[in-house]
Coordinates of C-alpha atoms in Angstrom, one line a residue:
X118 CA 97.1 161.9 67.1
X119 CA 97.0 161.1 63.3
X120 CA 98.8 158.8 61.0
X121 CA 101.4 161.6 60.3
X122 CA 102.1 161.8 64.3
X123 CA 102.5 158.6 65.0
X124 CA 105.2 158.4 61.5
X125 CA 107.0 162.1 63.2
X126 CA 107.4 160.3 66.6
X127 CA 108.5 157.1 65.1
X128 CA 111.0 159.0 63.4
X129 CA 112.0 161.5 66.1
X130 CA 112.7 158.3 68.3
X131 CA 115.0 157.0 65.8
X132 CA 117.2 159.9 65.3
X133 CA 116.8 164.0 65.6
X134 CA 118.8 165.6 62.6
X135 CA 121.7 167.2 64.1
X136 CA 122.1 170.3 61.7
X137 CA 121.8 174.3 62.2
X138 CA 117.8 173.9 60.9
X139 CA 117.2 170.3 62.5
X140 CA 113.4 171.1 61.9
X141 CA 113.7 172.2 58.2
X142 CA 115.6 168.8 57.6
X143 CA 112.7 166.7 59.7
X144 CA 110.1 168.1 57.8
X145 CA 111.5 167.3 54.4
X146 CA 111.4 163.8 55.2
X147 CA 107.8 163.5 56.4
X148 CA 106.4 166.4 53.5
X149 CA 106.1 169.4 56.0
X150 CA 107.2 172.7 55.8
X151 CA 109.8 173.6 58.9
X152 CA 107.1 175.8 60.2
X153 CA 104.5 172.8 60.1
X154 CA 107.0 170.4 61.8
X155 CA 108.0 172.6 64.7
X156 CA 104.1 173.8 65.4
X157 CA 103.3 169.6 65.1
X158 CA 106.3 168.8 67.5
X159 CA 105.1 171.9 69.9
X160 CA 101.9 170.2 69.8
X161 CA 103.1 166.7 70.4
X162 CA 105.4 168.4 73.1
X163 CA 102.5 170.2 74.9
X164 CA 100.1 166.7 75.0
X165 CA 102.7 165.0 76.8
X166 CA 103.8 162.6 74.2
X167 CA 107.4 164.0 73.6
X168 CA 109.0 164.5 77.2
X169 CA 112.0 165.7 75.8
X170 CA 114.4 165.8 72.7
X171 CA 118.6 164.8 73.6
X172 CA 121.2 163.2 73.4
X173 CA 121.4 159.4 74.8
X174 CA 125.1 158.9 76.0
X175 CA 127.0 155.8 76.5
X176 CA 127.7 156.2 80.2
X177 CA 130.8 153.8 80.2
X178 CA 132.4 155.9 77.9
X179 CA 132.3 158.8 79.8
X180 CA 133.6 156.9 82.4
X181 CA 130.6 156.5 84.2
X182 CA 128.6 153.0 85.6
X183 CA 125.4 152.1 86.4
X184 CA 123.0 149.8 88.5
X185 CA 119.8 148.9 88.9
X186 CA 118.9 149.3 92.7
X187 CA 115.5 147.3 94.3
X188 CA 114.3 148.9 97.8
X189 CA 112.0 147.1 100.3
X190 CA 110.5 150.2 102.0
X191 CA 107.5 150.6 104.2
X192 CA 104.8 152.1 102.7
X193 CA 104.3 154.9 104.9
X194 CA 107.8 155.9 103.9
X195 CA 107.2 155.5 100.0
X196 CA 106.4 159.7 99.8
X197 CA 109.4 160.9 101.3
X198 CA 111.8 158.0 100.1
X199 CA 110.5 158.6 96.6
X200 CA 111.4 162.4 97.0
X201 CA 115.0 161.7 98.3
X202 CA 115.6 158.8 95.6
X203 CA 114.5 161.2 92.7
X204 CA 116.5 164.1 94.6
X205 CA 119.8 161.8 93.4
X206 CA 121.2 163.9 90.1
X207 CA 122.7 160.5 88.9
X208 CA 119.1 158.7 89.3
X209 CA 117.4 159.2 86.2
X210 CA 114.6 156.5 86.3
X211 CA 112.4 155.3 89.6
X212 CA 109.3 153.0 89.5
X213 CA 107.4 151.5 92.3
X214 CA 106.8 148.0 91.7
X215 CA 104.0 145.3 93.0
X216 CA 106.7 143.4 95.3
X217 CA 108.4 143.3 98.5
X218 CA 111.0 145.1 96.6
X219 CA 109.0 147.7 96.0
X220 CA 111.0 150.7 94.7
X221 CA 113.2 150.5 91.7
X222 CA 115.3 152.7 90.3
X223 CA 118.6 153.3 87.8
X224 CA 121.4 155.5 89.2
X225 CA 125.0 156.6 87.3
X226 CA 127.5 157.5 89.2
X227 CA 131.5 158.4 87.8
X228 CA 133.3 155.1 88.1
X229 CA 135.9 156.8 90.9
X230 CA 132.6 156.7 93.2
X231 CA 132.2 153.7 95.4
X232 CA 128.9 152.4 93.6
X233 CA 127.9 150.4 96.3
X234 CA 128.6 152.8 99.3
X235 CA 126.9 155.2 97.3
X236 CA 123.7 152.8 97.6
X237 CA 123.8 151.7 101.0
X238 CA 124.4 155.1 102.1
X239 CA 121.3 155.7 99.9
X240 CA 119.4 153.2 101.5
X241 CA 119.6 154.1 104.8
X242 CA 118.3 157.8 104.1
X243 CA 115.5 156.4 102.9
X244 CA 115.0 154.2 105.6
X245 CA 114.7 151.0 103.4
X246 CA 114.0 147.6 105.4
X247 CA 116.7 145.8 102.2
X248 CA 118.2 147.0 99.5
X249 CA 119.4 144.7 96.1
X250 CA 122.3 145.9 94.2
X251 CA 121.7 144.6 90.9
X252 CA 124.1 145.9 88.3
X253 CA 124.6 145.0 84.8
X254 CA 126.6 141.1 84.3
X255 CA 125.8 141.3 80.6
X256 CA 123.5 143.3 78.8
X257 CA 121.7 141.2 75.8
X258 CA 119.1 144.1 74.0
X259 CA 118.5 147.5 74.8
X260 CA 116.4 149.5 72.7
X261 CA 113.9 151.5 74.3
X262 CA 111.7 152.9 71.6
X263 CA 108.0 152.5 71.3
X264 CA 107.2 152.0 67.6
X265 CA 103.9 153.3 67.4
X266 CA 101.5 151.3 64.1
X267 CA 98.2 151.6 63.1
X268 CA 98.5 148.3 62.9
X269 CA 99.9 147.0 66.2
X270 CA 103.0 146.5 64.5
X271 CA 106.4 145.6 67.0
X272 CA 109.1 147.7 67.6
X273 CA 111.6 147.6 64.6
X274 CA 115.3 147.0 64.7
X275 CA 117.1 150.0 65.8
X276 CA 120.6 150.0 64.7
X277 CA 123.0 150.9 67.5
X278 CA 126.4 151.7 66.7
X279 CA 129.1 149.6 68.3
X280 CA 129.7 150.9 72.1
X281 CA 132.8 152.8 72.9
X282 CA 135.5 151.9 75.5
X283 CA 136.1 154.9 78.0
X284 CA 137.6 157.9 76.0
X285 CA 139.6 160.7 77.6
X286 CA 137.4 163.7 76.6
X287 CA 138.6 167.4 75.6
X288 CA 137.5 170.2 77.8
X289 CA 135.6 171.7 74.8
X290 CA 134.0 167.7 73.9
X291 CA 133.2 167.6 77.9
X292 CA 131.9 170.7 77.2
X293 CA 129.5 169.7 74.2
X294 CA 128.2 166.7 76.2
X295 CA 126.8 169.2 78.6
X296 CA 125.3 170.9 75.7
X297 CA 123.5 168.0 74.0
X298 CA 122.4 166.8 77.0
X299 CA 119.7 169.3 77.3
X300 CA 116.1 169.2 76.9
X301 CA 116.1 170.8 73.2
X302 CA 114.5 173.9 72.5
X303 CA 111.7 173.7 69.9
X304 CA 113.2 177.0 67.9
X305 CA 114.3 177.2 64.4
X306 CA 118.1 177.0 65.1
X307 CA 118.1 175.1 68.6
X308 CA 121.5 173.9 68.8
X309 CA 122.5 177.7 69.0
X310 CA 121.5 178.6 72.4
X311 CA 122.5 175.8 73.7
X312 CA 126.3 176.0 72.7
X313 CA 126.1 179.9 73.3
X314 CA 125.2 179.0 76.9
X315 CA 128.4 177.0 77.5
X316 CA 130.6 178.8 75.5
X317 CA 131.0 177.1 71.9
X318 CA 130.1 177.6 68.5
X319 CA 126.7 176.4 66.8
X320 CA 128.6 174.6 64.0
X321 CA 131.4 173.2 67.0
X322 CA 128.6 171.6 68.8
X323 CA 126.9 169.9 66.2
X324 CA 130.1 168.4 64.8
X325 CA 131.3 167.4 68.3
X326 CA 127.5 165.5 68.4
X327 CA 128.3 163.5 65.2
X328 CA 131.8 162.8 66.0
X329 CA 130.2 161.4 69.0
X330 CA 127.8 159.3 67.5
X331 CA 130.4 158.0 65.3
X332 CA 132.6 157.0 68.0
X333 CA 129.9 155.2 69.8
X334 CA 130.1 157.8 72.7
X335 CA 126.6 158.9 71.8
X336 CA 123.7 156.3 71.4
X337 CA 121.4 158.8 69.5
X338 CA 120.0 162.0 69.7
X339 CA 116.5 161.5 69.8
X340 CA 113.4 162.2 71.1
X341 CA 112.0 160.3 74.2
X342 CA 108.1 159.7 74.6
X343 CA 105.5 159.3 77.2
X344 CA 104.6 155.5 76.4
X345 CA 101.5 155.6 79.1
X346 CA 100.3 158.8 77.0
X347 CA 101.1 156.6 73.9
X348 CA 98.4 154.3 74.9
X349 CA 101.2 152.0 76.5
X350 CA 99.7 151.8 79.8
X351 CA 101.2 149.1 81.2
X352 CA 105.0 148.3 81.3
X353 CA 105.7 144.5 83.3
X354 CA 109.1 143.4 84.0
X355 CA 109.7 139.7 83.7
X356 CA 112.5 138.0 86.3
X357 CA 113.3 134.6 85.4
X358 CA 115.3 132.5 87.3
X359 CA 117.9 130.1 84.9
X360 CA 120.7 127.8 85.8
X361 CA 124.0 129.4 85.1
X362 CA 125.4 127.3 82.0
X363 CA 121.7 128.4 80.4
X364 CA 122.0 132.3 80.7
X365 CA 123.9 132.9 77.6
X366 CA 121.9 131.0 75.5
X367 CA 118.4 132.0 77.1
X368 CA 119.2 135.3 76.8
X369 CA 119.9 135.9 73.1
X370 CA 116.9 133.9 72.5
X371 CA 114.8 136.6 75.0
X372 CA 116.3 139.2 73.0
X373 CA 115.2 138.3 70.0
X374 CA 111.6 139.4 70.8
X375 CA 110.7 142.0 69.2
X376 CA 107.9 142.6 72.0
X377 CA 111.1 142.8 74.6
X378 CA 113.0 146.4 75.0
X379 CA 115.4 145.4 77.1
X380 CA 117.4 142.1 78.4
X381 CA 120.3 142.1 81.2
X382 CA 121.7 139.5 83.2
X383 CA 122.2 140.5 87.0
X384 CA 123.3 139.1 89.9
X385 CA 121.3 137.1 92.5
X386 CA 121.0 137.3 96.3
X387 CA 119.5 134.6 98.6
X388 CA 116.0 136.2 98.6
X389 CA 116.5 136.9 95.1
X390 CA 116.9 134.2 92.5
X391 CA 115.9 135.9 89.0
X392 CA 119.0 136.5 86.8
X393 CA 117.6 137.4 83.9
X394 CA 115.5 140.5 83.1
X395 CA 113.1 141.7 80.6
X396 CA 111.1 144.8 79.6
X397 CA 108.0 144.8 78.0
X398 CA 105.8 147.0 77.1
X399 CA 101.9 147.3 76.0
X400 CA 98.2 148.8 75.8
X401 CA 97.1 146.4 78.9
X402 CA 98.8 143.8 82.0
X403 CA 96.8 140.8 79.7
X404 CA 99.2 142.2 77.0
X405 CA 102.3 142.3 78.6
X406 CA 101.8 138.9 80.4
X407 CA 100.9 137.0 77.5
X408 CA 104.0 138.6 76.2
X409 CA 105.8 136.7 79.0
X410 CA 103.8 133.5 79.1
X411 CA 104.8 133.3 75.1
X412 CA 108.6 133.8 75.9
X413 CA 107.9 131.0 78.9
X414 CA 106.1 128.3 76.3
X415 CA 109.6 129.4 74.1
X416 CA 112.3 128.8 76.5
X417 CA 110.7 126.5 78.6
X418 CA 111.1 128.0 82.0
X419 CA 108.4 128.6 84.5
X420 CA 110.3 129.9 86.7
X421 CA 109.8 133.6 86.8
X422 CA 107.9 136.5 88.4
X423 CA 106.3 139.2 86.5
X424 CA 106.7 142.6 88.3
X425 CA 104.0 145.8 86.9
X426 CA 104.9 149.6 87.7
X427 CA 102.2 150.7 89.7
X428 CA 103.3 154.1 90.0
X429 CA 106.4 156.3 87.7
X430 CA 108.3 158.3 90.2
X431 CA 110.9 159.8 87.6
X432 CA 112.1 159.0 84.3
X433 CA 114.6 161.4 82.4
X434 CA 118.2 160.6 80.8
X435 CA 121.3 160.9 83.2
X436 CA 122.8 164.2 82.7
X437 CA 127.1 163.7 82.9
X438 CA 129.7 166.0 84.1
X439 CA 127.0 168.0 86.1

């Protein structure tokens, strides 16, 4: 991986051009011919560093919620609990964890579903010994790109565009989000299978894509990368315990990090006290918990338990109206 990789997938992370020749348009901007930049994103593709290129919807809009979901399960049972969990179509990520909680995962469900049946019911297939329901109170960052620097630099600002409420969706726009939500082709027009296949135009789809983006239905369209293959080998979650009137406050402050990906409030159970959660990401566990330890020293609370991924079970973006 060159310098001229690591600027393509800092750029494809950002935003994927959504035009007829996306490729043509991508390579202008980094001084490549549109053959060079589709054989250098094949390439990219083949090493494992690009799992996929698509779109990143906002779930709520579509009338969709979500949860993070901890399972204490034996560990003879991890194998075939693993297999069920990831069987889920509305799971779309699935770690195991160093804890007694030892399986966590992310599932979406349409928001006329009984969330929590659906996870209990869940639960008991997989013959989990507890199960924490653990959905979002307040969400304070997410922005899950890996800025890759010769220099070790942190991940940039990435500008999101104001979330949408839930919007009632044409048939044709329900459509389109099927359509963009595929694993993109690495052709020269590769938006044109992909509407042929559910019955709209080239042009329809791609102007249905920025509408969405514009209307804070759609995140980005973007590519999503291996971090391990990256050279980000270690991801640690950080679960700190605050009183209630600091949470707010605390927060913010975590969020601010540029080293931190993502920051939620969720709820806490008897046997779990952490309210506040944070991703980081880097090259080594010393990394990621001096990360932490930092954040500690800044917000002055010692109270919080650092939880590695020993093992990725599944990690793709939910695919809606499936």
């Amino acid at each position: 991986m060159d310098a001229l990789d690591r600027r393509l997938l800092n750029g494809l992370q950002e935003a994927f051009p959504l035009s007829p020749r996306p490729f043509q348009e991508l390579g202008e901007g980094f001084g490549l011919t549109e053959a060079e930049c589709l054989e250098r994103v094949r390439r990219l593709h083949a090493e494992g560093l690009i799992r996929h290129i698509n779109a990143l919807f906002e779930g709520r809009a579509l009338g969709y919620r979500s949860s993070l979901v901890a399972l204490r399960v034996p560990g003879s049972a991890l194998d075939s609990a693993a297999a069920l969990v990831n069987a889920h179509p509305g799971v779309s990520h699935n770690y195991l964890r160093e804890h007694l909680y030892n399986m966590w995962f992310t599932i979406a469900l349409p928001a006329s579903q009984d969330m929590q049946a659906a996870i209990r019911e869940l639960g008991q297939r997989v013959g989990a010994q507890a199960v924490l329901f653990l959905p979002t109170v307040r969400m304070f960052k997410l922005q899950a790109l890996h800025w890759l620097g010769d220099d070790g630099s942190p991940t940039p600002p990435l500008q999101h565009r104001p979330s949408a409420g839930v919007t009632k969706l044409t048939p044709r726009e329900r459509l389109a989000v099927r359509a963009l939500q595929m694993e993109l082709p690495f052709i020269t027009r590769p938006f044109l299978p992909q509407a042929e296949e559910m019955g709209l135009g080239e042009t329809e789809i791609i102007d249905m894509g920025l509408g969405f983006l514009d209307r804070g239905i759609m995140r980005r369209y973007s590519a999503q990368l291996h971090h391990i293959k990256a050279g980000l080998t270690a991801n640690g979650m950080g679960c700190w315990a605050f009183p209630a009137d600091r949470v707010e406050e605390v927060g913010r402050e975590l969020a601010k990090s540029p080293r931190v990906t993502h920051c939620y409030q969720r709820p806490t159970y008897s046997d779990w006290p952490y309210n506040l959660f944070t991703m980081v990401h880097a090259p080594s566990r010393e990394e990621c918990a001096g990360v932490i330890a930092e954040l500690s020293d800044r917000v002055g609370m010692k109270e919080y338990t650092l939880l590695f991924s020993t093992r990725e079970l599944k990690k793709t973006r939910v695919k809606y109206f499936e």
